[in-house]
Amino acid sequence: MARVTRTLLAGSAAIAATAALATGGYSQTERPDQDRWRQYEGLTALEIPFANGPISMEHVPQVWLKLNGARPRWFGMDTGSTGIVTSAEHFAPGPGDVAQGPGRLVYNSSGRILNGEHYLTDIVIQRDAHTPVATARVQVLRVTHITCLEHARDCRPEQNPRNVGFMGVGFDRDSAQGTTVSAPKNPFVSLTSLASGQPVGHVRQGYVITRNGVHLGMTPELTRHMAFVKLTPKAHTPGVPDWNGAPLTISVDGREGRGTMLMDTGINYMFLSPPAGTRLERGHAAPEGTRIDLYMPDRQRPQPAHYHLTVGRRGNPLHPEKVEVVRDAGVFVNTGRMFLQGFDYLYDAAGGYVGYGWNGRVSHEYGGVTPGVSAAR
């Protein structure tokens, strides 16, 4: 696919872009100005605080869900995967559910492979144990057994596992998970009704994640402070929005390369496939003193979004638990969830954007954001 060459920032010439909206296959012309957030005027966002408190090193953020045949329970909210996996005690197929055959989902960070049966079902997203917010109709994997990749980092085979409850809300993950796009899987962009009774179209397909919770949909108030980065489209099943991964330039001790990044709430560490020429050894942790600079989408003036860390210097709230160097081809960074200590994060599934907002909790010594719209050059 041809690389986007036009860059949009405050003061640059405005252009109009067209993006396919996944709900119905129609298109909408984007605003030809830098106030990308104005497109969200008149829309609603549904605030859902994390059930287990703010983002931290110690736990995956959790959100209340209710599936058929079971009480509401916490599900881990994972931007590093797509799709809901659940053990049998948390989902009993009933009337209206559609069996869709065997399936599996691979978690590359741990090496776990969850195997089971797919069902198309309604799930209720809740603010707490008692308050429904919205309903989505998505494919769910009812897990029957767990197997492991050959070089799994953290995996134990298991038959009929219990207490499985994970909700993947990321994008561009199917090839990494060993799955195919055949049905809606992401409940946050597959809403069918709102508990308030408002039309579901009042909530934009996508979300804003902060340190304290997630907002389904977008409003100007949530997004004015953001640097928006345009994503490139990828082929997808009608009604199942998806985009290519977020572009990024990374510098490791001055060695620079272009690739993609993933903001992953499912892990507390960072892993990366570095540019050529670094001293990093694949398959090992990055040594203390390694300087890592991340530029989203790449180096520009003014810089849309950026941050840096030095491995081992823990005064930086954005510092992950560790930095692992992986053997993957190409340049890639999984930031882990400590990214959310300094940034708010947006995924606009309808328009094809990610957004980064500096939340003010971290010193500008470590990073920052210039609001506007940009694309990788």
Short mmCIF file of C-alpha atoms in Angstrom, two decimals:
data_model
loop_
_atom_site.label_atom_id
_atom_site.label_comp_id
_atom_site.label_asym_id
_atom_site.label_seq_id
_atom_site.Cartn_x
_atom_site.Cartn_y
_atom_site.Cartn_z
CA MET A 1 0.00 0.00 0.00
CA ALA A 2 1.31 3.46 -0.88
CA ARG A 3 2.58 5.44 2.09
CA VAL A 4 0.60 8.55 3.03
CA THR A 5 2.78 11.53 2.24
CA ARG A 6 0.66 14.51 3.31
CA THR A 7 1.02 15.70 6.92
CA LEU A 8 -1.65 17.74 8.68
CA LEU A 9 -0.75 19.85 11.70
CA ALA A 10 -1.81 23.23 13.04
CA GLY A 11 -0.88 25.83 10.45
CA SER A 12 -0.54 23.39 7.55
CA ALA A 13 -2.85 23.31 4.54
CA ALA A 14 -6.16 21.57 5.11
CA ILE A 15 -7.31 18.61 3.06
CA ALA A 16 -10.43 16.49 2.98
CA ALA A 17 -10.22 12.75 3.47
CA THR A 18 -12.89 10.10 3.11
CA ALA A 19 -13.19 7.16 5.47
CA ALA A 20 -15.54 4.19 5.28
CA LEU A 21 -17.89 3.83 8.22
CA ALA A 22 -18.30 0.20 9.11
CA THR A 23 -21.90 0.41 10.26
CA GLY A 24 -23.68 0.17 6.94
CA GLY A 25 -20.83 0.61 4.50
CA TYR A 26 -21.45 4.26 3.72
CA SER A 27 -18.81 6.97 3.72
CA GLN A 28 -18.47 10.30 5.39
CA THR A 29 -16.26 13.23 4.44
CA GLU A 30 -13.84 14.19 7.21
CA ARG A 31 -13.63 17.82 8.31
CA PRO A 32 -10.96 19.60 6.25
CA ASP A 33 -9.45 21.37 9.28
CA GLN A 34 -7.28 20.69 12.29
CA ASP A 35 -10.16 20.60 14.76
CA ARG A 36 -10.72 16.89 14.31
CA TRP A 37 -12.61 16.80 17.62
CA ARG A 38 -15.40 18.95 16.14
CA GLN A 39 -16.63 15.90 14.23
CA TYR A 40 -17.82 14.56 17.59
CA GLU A 41 -20.08 17.51 18.37
CA GLY A 42 -23.57 16.39 19.31
CA LEU A 43 -22.46 12.84 20.10
CA THR A 44 -22.57 10.97 23.41
CA ALA A 45 -19.86 9.08 25.28
CA LEU A 46 -20.63 6.43 27.91
CA GLU A 47 -18.22 6.53 30.86
CA ILE A 48 -17.29 3.19 32.44
CA PRO A 49 -14.82 3.33 35.35
CA PHE A 50 -12.48 0.39 35.70
CA ALA A 51 -13.96 -2.08 38.17
CA ASN A 52 -10.61 -2.65 39.89
CA GLY A 53 -9.38 0.94 40.06
CA PRO A 54 -6.93 3.05 38.04
CA ILE A 55 -4.30 1.63 35.70
CA SER A 56 -1.41 0.14 37.65
CA MET A 57 1.57 -2.13 37.25
CA GLU A 58 -0.15 -4.84 39.28
CA HIS A 59 -3.35 -5.66 37.38
CA VAL A 60 -5.13 -5.69 34.03
CA PRO A 61 -8.00 -3.13 33.99
CA GLN A 62 -11.40 -4.77 34.30
CA VAL A 63 -14.92 -3.95 33.09
CA TRP A 64 -18.25 -5.50 34.10
CA LEU A 65 -19.96 -7.68 31.46
CA LYS A 66 -23.02 -9.89 31.56
CA LEU A 67 -23.28 -12.90 29.24
CA ASN A 68 -26.24 -15.22 28.79
CA GLY A 69 -26.89 -17.69 31.58
CA ALA A 70 -24.55 -16.07 34.10
CA ARG A 71 -24.32 -13.22 36.56
CA PRO A 72 -22.35 -10.08 35.70
CA ARG A 73 -18.63 -10.41 36.33
CA TRP A 74 -15.37 -8.61 35.73
CA PHE A 75 -13.62 -9.21 32.41
CA GLY A 76 -10.05 -8.11 31.79
CA MET A 77 -10.04 -5.31 29.16
CA ASP A 78 -7.25 -5.95 26.67
CA THR A 79 -6.32 -3.60 23.82
CA GLY A 80 -3.71 -6.13 22.68
CA SER A 81 -6.26 -8.64 21.37
CA THR A 82 -9.71 -8.71 19.78
CA GLY A 83 -12.60 -10.82 21.01
CA ILE A 84 -14.17 -12.19 24.19
CA VAL A 85 -13.03 -15.47 25.71
CA THR A 86 -14.91 -17.02 28.60
CA SER A 87 -15.03 -20.27 30.50
CA ALA A 88 -18.24 -22.31 30.57
CA GLU A 89 -19.48 -21.10 33.96
CA HIS A 90 -19.73 -17.52 32.68
CA PHE A 91 -21.70 -18.23 29.50
CA ALA A 92 -24.50 -20.70 28.78
CA PRO A 93 -25.77 -20.43 25.19
CA GLY A 94 -29.50 -19.77 25.01
CA PRO A 95 -32.26 -18.71 22.62
CA GLY A 96 -31.00 -16.23 20.06
CA ASP A 97 -27.40 -17.40 20.28
CA VAL A 98 -25.86 -18.87 17.13
CA ALA A 99 -23.28 -21.66 17.24
CA GLN A 100 -20.44 -20.90 14.79
CA GLY A 101 -18.14 -23.88 15.18
CA PRO A 102 -14.73 -24.44 16.74
CA GLY A 103 -12.24 -21.62 17.18
CA ARG A 104 -9.16 -20.49 19.03
CA LEU A 105 -7.37 -17.33 20.08
CA VAL A 106 -3.60 -16.98 20.53
CA TYR A 107 -2.10 -14.59 23.08
CA ASN A 108 1.41 -13.93 21.78
CA SER A 109 2.59 -12.11 24.91
CA SER A 110 2.05 -15.19 27.11
CA GLY A 111 2.04 -17.97 24.51
CA ARG A 112 -1.38 -19.26 25.61
CA ILE A 113 -3.78 -20.70 23.01
CA LEU A 114 -7.42 -20.70 24.10
CA ASN A 115 -9.49 -23.30 22.24
CA GLY A 116 -13.25 -23.80 22.23
CA GLU A 117 -16.52 -23.10 20.44
CA HIS A 118 -17.65 -19.83 18.85
CA TYR A 119 -21.09 -18.36 19.49
CA LEU A 120 -22.71 -15.18 18.23
CA THR A 121 -24.46 -13.69 21.26
CA ASP A 122 -25.62 -10.52 22.99
CA ILE A 123 -23.44 -9.21 25.80
CA VAL A 124 -24.32 -6.39 28.18
CA ILE A 125 -21.60 -3.86 29.05
CA GLN A 126 -22.13 -2.52 32.57
CA ARG A 127 -20.89 0.39 34.67
CA ASP A 128 -20.95 -1.78 37.79
CA ALA A 129 -22.57 -5.01 38.98
CA HIS A 130 -26.07 -3.52 38.68
CA THR A 131 -26.07 -0.78 36.00
CA PRO A 132 -26.21 -1.72 32.30
CA VAL A 133 -24.79 0.80 29.82
CA ALA A 134 -25.11 -0.80 26.38
CA THR A 135 -25.61 -4.09 24.56
CA ALA A 136 -23.38 -5.46 21.82
CA ARG A 137 -23.81 -8.49 19.58
CA VAL A 138 -20.48 -10.23 19.01
CA GLN A 139 -18.76 -13.54 18.58
CA VAL A 140 -17.64 -15.13 21.86
CA LEU A 141 -15.22 -18.03 22.33
CA ARG A 142 -16.45 -20.48 25.00
CA VAL A 143 -13.17 -22.06 26.09
CA THR A 144 -12.88 -25.84 26.51
CA HIS A 145 -9.10 -26.23 26.80
CA ILE A 146 -5.83 -24.28 26.83
CA THR A 147 -2.68 -25.25 24.92
CA CYS A 148 0.67 -23.47 24.60
CA LEU A 149 2.94 -22.14 21.89
CA GLU A 150 6.32 -23.87 21.61
CA HIS A 151 8.25 -21.05 23.31
CA ALA A 152 5.47 -19.74 25.55
CA ARG A 153 6.48 -17.12 28.13
CA ASP A 154 3.72 -17.96 30.63
CA CYS A 155 1.46 -20.91 29.88
CA ARG A 156 0.15 -24.15 31.39
CA PRO A 157 -2.03 -26.59 29.41
CA GLU A 158 -5.45 -27.08 30.96
CA GLN A 159 -8.70 -28.91 30.25
CA ASN A 160 -12.06 -27.31 31.09
CA PRO A 161 -10.49 -24.19 32.61
CA ARG A 162 -12.42 -22.03 35.05
CA ASN A 163 -12.39 -18.28 35.75
CA VAL A 164 -11.56 -17.32 32.15
CA GLY A 165 -12.90 -13.86 31.39
CA PHE A 166 -11.02 -11.64 28.94
CA MET A 167 -12.33 -9.02 26.52
CA GLY A 168 -10.12 -7.95 23.61
CA VAL A 169 -10.98 -4.51 22.21
CA GLY A 170 -7.91 -3.90 20.02
CA PHE A 171 -7.60 -3.62 16.25
CA ASP A 172 -5.33 -5.16 13.58
CA ARG A 173 -4.88 -8.23 15.78
CA ASP A 174 -6.29 -11.16 13.77
CA SER A 175 -3.07 -12.19 12.06
CA ALA A 176 -1.21 -12.02 15.38
CA GLN A 177 -3.91 -14.12 17.08
CA GLY A 178 -4.11 -16.75 14.36
CA THR A 179 -7.75 -15.86 13.65
CA THR A 180 -9.75 -14.59 10.71
CA VAL A 181 -12.26 -11.76 10.49
CA SER A 182 -15.59 -13.56 10.12
CA ALA A 183 -17.94 -11.84 12.57
CA PRO A 184 -17.97 -8.82 14.91
CA LYS A 185 -15.73 -9.57 17.91
CA ASN A 186 -15.04 -6.24 19.57
CA PRO A 187 -18.01 -5.28 21.80
CA PHE A 188 -16.88 -1.65 22.13
CA VAL A 189 -17.42 -1.04 18.40
CA SER A 190 -20.41 -3.38 17.92
CA LEU A 191 -23.13 -1.76 20.02
CA THR A 192 -26.72 -2.61 19.12
CA SER A 193 -28.59 -0.65 21.81
CA LEU A 194 -28.06 1.78 24.67
CA ALA A 195 -29.54 1.31 28.14
CA SER A 196 -30.59 4.97 28.11
CA GLY A 197 -32.93 4.35 25.20
CA GLN A 198 -31.05 6.84 22.97
CA PRO A 199 -30.39 5.79 19.37
CA VAL A 200 -27.19 3.76 19.19
CA GLY A 201 -25.96 6.11 16.47
CA HIS A 202 -25.41 8.79 19.14
CA VAL A 203 -22.28 6.87 20.18
CA ARG A 204 -19.39 6.91 17.69
CA GLN A 205 -17.85 3.52 17.03
CA GLY A 206 -14.70 3.59 19.11
CA TYR A 207 -13.47 4.57 22.54
CA VAL A 208 -11.26 6.77 24.67
CA ILE A 209 -9.24 5.06 27.40
CA THR A 210 -7.86 7.01 30.34
CA ARG A 211 -5.99 5.99 33.45
CA ASN A 212 -9.30 5.62 35.31
CA GLY A 213 -11.68 4.06 32.82
CA VAL A 214 -13.02 3.83 29.30
CA HIS A 215 -15.49 6.04 27.43
CA LEU A 216 -17.47 4.35 24.67
CA GLY A 217 -17.72 6.90 21.89
CA MET A 218 -16.14 10.36 21.62
CA THR A 219 -17.08 13.93 22.43
CA PRO A 220 -15.24 17.24 21.94
CA GLU A 221 -14.58 17.42 25.69
CA LEU A 222 -12.75 14.09 25.62
CA THR A 223 -10.69 14.78 22.50
CA ARG A 224 -9.76 18.48 22.19
CA HIS A 225 -6.32 17.86 23.70
CA MET A 226 -5.43 15.01 21.36
CA ALA A 227 -2.99 14.45 18.54
CA PHE A 228 -4.90 12.38 15.97
CA VAL A 229 -3.00 10.00 13.69
CA LYS A 230 -4.66 8.69 10.52
CA LEU A 231 -4.58 4.93 10.07
CA THR A 232 -4.44 3.16 6.72
CA PRO A 233 -7.41 0.95 5.79
CA LYS A 234 -7.30 -2.81 5.51
CA ALA A 235 -9.76 -5.23 3.97
CA HIS A 236 -12.45 -6.32 6.40
CA THR A 237 -15.80 -8.06 6.54
CA PRO A 238 -18.75 -5.64 6.16
CA GLY A 239 -19.83 -4.46 9.58
CA VAL A 240 -16.50 -5.37 11.18
CA PRO A 241 -14.30 -2.23 11.17
CA ASP A 242 -10.54 -2.72 11.17
CA TRP A 243 -7.43 -0.70 10.31
CA ASN A 244 -3.71 -1.29 10.01
CA GLY A 245 -1.56 -0.80 13.09
CA ALA A 246 -0.60 2.64 14.39
CA PRO A 247 2.58 4.03 12.77
CA LEU A 248 5.57 4.96 14.88
CA THR A 249 9.25 5.82 14.69
CA ILE A 250 11.45 4.47 17.46
CA SER A 251 15.00 5.41 18.39
CA VAL A 252 17.08 3.04 20.52
CA ASP A 253 20.31 4.65 21.73
CA GLY A 254 20.19 6.83 18.61
CA ARG A 255 19.48 4.02 16.14
CA GLU A 256 16.19 4.84 14.44
CA GLY A 257 13.58 2.86 12.53
CA ARG A 258 9.97 3.06 11.39
CA GLY A 259 7.33 0.51 12.26
CA THR A 260 4.10 0.14 14.21
CA MET A 261 3.07 0.31 17.84
CA LEU A 262 0.45 -1.37 19.99
CA MET A 263 -0.88 0.13 23.22
CA ASP A 264 -1.59 -3.04 25.18
CA THR A 265 -3.49 -2.88 28.46
CA GLY A 266 -3.06 -6.63 28.86
CA ILE A 267 0.59 -6.47 29.97
CA ASN A 268 2.65 -4.29 32.32
CA TYR A 269 5.92 -4.57 30.39
CA MET A 270 7.14 -3.40 26.98
CA PHE A 271 8.41 -5.63 24.22
CA LEU A 272 9.98 -4.48 21.02
CA SER A 273 11.55 -5.62 17.81
CA PRO A 274 14.26 -2.96 17.45
CA PRO A 275 15.76 -1.15 14.47
CA ALA A 276 18.90 -2.63 12.92
CA GLY A 277 22.23 -1.75 14.46
CA THR A 278 21.33 -1.53 18.14
CA ARG A 279 23.23 -3.31 20.90
CA LEU A 280 20.04 -5.09 21.98
CA GLU A 281 20.08 -8.89 21.92
CA ARG A 282 16.90 -10.53 20.69
CA GLY A 283 15.41 -12.93 23.20
CA HIS A 284 16.80 -10.99 26.17
CA ALA A 285 15.79 -8.02 28.28
CA ALA A 286 17.10 -4.59 27.27
CA PRO A 287 20.00 -3.67 29.57
CA GLU A 288 19.81 -0.82 32.05
CA GLY A 289 20.74 2.52 30.55
CA THR A 290 19.16 1.81 27.15
CA ARG A 291 17.49 5.00 25.90
CA ILE A 292 14.19 4.46 24.04
CA ASP A 293 12.42 7.35 22.26
CA LEU A 294 9.01 6.85 20.64
CA TYR A 295 7.52 9.28 18.10
CA MET A 296 3.90 8.97 17.00
CA PRO A 297 3.48 8.71 14.03
CA ASP A 298 7.10 9.71 13.21
CA ARG A 299 9.50 12.64 13.74
CA GLN A 300 7.76 15.89 12.80
CA ARG A 301 7.80 19.58 13.70
CA PRO A 302 5.86 20.23 15.82
CA GLN A 303 5.88 16.69 17.20
CA PRO A 304 2.33 15.24 17.39
CA ALA A 305 3.05 12.84 20.27
CA HIS A 306 6.18 11.42 21.83
CA TYR A 307 7.71 10.01 24.98
CA HIS A 308 10.93 8.42 26.12
CA LEU A 309 12.34 6.25 28.85
CA THR A 310 15.72 5.02 29.98
CA VAL A 311 15.65 1.37 31.04
CA GLY A 312 16.18 1.01 34.77
CA ARG A 313 15.43 4.63 35.72
CA ARG A 314 12.20 4.20 37.64
CA GLY A 315 11.39 7.85 38.31
CA ASN A 316 9.50 7.96 35.01
CA PRO A 317 5.82 6.87 35.52
CA LEU A 318 5.76 5.67 31.89
CA HIS A 319 8.53 3.14 32.60
CA PRO A 320 7.22 -0.43 32.13
CA GLU A 321 8.00 -3.30 34.48
CA LYS A 322 10.70 -4.45 32.00
CA VAL A 323 11.62 -4.17 28.32
CA GLU A 324 11.88 -7.44 26.39
CA VAL A 325 13.56 -7.67 22.99
CA VAL A 326 11.73 -10.11 20.72
CA ARG A 327 12.70 -11.98 17.57
CA ASP A 328 9.87 -10.67 15.37
CA ALA A 329 10.67 -9.32 11.92
CA GLY A 330 10.39 -5.60 11.29
CA VAL A 331 10.19 -2.76 13.78
CA PHE A 332 7.44 -3.10 16.36
CA VAL A 333 6.73 -1.84 19.88
CA ASN A 334 4.17 -3.09 22.38
CA THR A 335 4.09 -0.28 24.93
CA GLY A 336 2.24 -2.14 27.69
CA ARG A 337 -0.35 -0.41 29.87
CA MET A 338 2.00 1.97 31.72
CA PHE A 339 1.58 4.18 28.64
CA LEU A 340 -1.73 5.26 30.21
CA GLN A 341 0.03 6.85 33.17
CA GLY A 342 0.85 9.76 30.87
CA PHE A 343 -1.54 9.50 27.92
CA ASP A 344 -5.23 9.25 27.14
CA TYR A 345 -5.73 6.94 24.16
CA LEU A 346 -8.38 7.06 21.43
CA TYR A 347 -9.42 4.55 18.80
CA ASP A 348 -11.95 5.87 16.28
CA ALA A 349 -13.04 2.71 14.49
CA ALA A 350 -15.49 4.57 12.25
CA GLY A 351 -13.02 7.13 10.88
CA GLY A 352 -9.76 5.22 11.21
CA TYR A 353 -7.79 7.23 13.76
CA VAL A 354 -5.82 6.74 16.91
CA GLY A 355 -5.41 9.68 19.24
CA TYR A 356 -2.96 10.55 22.01
CA GLY A 357 -3.75 13.08 24.74
CA TRP A 358 -1.23 14.17 27.39
CA ASN A 359 -3.10 13.77 30.68
CA GLY A 360 -0.95 16.14 32.75
CA ARG A 361 0.02 13.57 35.39
CA VAL A 362 3.55 13.14 34.06
CA SER A 363 6.26 15.77 33.65
CA HIS A 364 6.87 17.09 30.14
CA GLU A 365 10.44 16.00 30.77
CA TYR A 366 9.27 12.56 29.60
CA GLY A 367 6.95 13.38 26.69
CA GLY A 368 4.09 15.43 25.34
CA VAL A 369 1.47 16.06 22.68
CA THR A 370 0.74 18.76 20.08
CA PRO A 371 -3.01 18.61 19.30
CA GLY A 372 -3.87 18.33 15.61
CA VAL A 373 -4.08 15.71 12.86
CA SER A 374 -1.20 13.93 11.16
CA ALA A 375 -0.29 10.91 9.08
CA ALA A 376 2.97 9.00 8.65
CA ARG A 377 5.16 10.62 6.01
#
